[in-house]
GROMACS .gro file of C-alpha atoms in nm:
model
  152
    1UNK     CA    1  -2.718  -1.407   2.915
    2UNK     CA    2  -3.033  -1.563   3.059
    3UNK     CA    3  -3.197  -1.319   3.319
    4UNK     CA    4  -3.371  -1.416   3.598
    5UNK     CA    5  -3.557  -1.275   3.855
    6UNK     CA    6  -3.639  -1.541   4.161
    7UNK     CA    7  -3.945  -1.532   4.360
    8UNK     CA    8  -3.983  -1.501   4.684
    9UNK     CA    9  -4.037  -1.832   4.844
   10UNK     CA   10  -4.055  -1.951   5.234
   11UNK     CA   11  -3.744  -2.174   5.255
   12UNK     CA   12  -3.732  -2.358   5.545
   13UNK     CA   13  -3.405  -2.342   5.691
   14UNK     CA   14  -3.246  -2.458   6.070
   15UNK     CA   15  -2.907  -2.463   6.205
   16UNK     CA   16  -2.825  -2.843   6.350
   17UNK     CA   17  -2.474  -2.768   6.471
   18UNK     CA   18  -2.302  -2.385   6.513
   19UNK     CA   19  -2.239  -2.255   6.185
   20UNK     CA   20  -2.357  -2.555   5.988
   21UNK     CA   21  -2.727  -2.467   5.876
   22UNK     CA   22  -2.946  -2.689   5.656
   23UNK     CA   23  -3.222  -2.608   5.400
   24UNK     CA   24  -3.558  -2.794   5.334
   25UNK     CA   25  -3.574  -2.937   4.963
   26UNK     CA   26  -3.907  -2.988   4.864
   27UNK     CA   27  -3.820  -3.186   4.575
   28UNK     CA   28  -3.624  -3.456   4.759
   29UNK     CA   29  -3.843  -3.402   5.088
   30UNK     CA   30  -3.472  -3.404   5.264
   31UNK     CA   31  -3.282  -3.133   5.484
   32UNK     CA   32  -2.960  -3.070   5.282
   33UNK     CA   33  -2.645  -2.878   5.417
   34UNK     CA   34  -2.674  -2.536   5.334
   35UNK     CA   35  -2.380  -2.377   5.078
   36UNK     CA   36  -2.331  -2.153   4.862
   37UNK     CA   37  -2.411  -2.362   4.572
   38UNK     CA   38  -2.733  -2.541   4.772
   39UNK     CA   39  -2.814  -2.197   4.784
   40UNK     CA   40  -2.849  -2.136   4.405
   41UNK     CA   41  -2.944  -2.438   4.340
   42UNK     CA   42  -3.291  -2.417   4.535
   43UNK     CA   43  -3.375  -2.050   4.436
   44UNK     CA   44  -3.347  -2.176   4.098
   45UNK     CA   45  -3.569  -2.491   4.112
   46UNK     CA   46  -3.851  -2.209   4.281
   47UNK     CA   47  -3.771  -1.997   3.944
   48UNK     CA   48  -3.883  -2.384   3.739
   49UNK     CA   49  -4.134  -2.417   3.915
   50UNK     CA   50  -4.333  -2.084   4.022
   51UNK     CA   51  -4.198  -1.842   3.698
   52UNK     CA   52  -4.179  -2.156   3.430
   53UNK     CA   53  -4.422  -2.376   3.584
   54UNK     CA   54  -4.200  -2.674   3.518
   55UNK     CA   55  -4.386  -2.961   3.745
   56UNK     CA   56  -4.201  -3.099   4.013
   57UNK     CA   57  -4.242  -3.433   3.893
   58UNK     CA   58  -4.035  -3.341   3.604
   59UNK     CA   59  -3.742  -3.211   3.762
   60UNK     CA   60  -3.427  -3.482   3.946
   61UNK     CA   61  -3.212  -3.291   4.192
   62UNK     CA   62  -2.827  -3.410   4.185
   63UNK     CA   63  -2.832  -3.773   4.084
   64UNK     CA   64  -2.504  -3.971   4.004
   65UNK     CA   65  -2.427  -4.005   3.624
   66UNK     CA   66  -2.157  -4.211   3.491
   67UNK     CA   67  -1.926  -4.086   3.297
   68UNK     CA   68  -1.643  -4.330   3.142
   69UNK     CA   69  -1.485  -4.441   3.489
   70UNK     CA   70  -1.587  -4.179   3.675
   71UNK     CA   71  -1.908  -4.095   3.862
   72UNK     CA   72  -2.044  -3.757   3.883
   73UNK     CA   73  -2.357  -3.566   4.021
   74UNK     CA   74  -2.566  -3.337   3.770
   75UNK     CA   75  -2.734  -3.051   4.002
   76UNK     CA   76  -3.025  -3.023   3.823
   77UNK     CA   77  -3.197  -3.249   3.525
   78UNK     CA   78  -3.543  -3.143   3.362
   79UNK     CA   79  -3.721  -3.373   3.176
   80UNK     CA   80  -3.941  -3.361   2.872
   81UNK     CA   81  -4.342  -3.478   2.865
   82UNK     CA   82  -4.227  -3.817   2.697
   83UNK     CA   83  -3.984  -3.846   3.044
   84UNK     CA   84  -3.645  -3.821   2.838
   85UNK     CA   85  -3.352  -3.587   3.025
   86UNK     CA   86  -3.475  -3.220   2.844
   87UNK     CA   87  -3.284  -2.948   3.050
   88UNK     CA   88  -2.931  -2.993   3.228
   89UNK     CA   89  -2.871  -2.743   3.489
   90UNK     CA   90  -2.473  -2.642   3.640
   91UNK     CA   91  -2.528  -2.466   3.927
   92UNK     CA   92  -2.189  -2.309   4.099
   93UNK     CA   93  -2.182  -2.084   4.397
   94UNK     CA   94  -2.248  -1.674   4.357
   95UNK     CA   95  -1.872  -1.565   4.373
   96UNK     CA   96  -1.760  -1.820   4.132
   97UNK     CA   97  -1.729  -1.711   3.740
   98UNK     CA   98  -1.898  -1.892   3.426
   99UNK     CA   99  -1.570  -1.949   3.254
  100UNK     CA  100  -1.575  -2.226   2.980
  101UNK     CA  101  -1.445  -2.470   3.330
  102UNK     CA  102  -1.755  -2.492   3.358
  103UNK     CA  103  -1.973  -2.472   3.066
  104UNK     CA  104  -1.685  -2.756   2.986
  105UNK     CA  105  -1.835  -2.957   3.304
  106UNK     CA  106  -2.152  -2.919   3.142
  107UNK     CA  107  -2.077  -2.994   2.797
  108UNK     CA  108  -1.885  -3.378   2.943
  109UNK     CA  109  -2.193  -3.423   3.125
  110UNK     CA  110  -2.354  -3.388   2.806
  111UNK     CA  111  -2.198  -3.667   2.659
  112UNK     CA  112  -2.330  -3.913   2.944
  113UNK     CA  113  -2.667  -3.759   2.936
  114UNK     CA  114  -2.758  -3.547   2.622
  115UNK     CA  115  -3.006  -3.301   2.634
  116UNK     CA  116  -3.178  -3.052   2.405
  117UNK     CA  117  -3.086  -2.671   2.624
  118UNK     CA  118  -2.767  -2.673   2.868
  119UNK     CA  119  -2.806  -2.385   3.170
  120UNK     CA  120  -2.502  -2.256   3.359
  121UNK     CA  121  -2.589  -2.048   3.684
  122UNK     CA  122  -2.414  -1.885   3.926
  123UNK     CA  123  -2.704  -1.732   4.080
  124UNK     CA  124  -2.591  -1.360   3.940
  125UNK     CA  125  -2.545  -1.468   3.591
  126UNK     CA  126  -2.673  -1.742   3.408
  127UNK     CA  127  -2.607  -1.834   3.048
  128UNK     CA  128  -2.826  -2.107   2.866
  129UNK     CA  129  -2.755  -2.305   2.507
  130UNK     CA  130  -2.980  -2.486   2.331
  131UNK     CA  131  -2.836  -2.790   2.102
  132UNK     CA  132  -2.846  -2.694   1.769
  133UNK     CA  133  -2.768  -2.911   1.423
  134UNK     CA  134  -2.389  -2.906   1.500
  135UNK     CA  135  -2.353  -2.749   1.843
  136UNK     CA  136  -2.484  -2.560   2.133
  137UNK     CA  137  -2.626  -2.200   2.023
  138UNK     CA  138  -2.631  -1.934   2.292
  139UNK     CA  139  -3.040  -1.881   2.407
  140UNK     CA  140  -3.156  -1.553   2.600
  141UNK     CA  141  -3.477  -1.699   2.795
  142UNK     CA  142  -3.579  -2.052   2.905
  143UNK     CA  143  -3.867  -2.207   2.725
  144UNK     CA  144  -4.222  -2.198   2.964
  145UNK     CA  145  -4.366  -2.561   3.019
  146UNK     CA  146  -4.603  -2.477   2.756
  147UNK     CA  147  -4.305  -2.422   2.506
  148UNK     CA  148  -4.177  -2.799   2.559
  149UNK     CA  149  -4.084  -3.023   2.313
  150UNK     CA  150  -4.115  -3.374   2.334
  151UNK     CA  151  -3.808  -3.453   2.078
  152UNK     CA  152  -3.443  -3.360   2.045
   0.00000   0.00000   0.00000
């Protein structure tokens, strides 16, 4: 297990309607509906960015992939300095459990768009796997921007 301590950042959040509130995401310079899994999602992207120093540039916020007939939405896709997909992020909300359902979402995803490390996060627990000569091998940090690799 991966742990991670997130920094305190000034998230800009309002509430349009009663109990519907939205959160600012830098990255996509949109207001997104604020869940659970939102939630995760942007505390981690201020862990890439202020405690990795992964540059913004570098990092695509829930895009569609295709996979066979279906269409699907990654949460979180880091890429490498030579701009090929590095670092596939899951996130779920806080009360739901890394069971293999999902590192299984993220392994299919995988298939559509492979990637060198694989990170599952529930915001409590998060569990990372780096692709190895036959298969994914359990890691216990995330590599620092000045650890990238440029290959596969």
């Amino acid at each position: 297990m991966i742990k991670i301590y997130y920094p305190k950042y000034p998230f800009k959040i309002k509430e349009e309607e009663v109990d519907k509130e939205f959160i600012f995401d830098e990255l996509r310079k949109i207001w997104v509906r604020l869940t659970e899994e939102e939630w995760v999602r942007q505390n981690f992207v201020q862990y890439l960015l202020q405690v990795k120093k992964y540059p913004p540039s570098y990092i695509a916020v829930e895009r569609k992939i295709k996979l066979g007939e279906l269409t699907k939405r990654f949460d979180l896709l880091v890429f490498d300095k030579a701009a090929k997909p590095w670092m596939m992020i899951e996130c779920k909300a806080m009360h739901r459990p890394l069971d293999k359902t999902v590192l299984w979402q993220a392994l299919h995803y995988n298939i559509a768009l492979p990637v060198k490390y694989l990170i599952v996060t529930n915001g409590i627990q998060c569990n990372g796997y780096k692709k190895g000569v036959m298969d994914f091998e359990e890691v216990g940090s995330l590599p620092g921007y000045d650890e990238w690799e440029c290959r596969m």
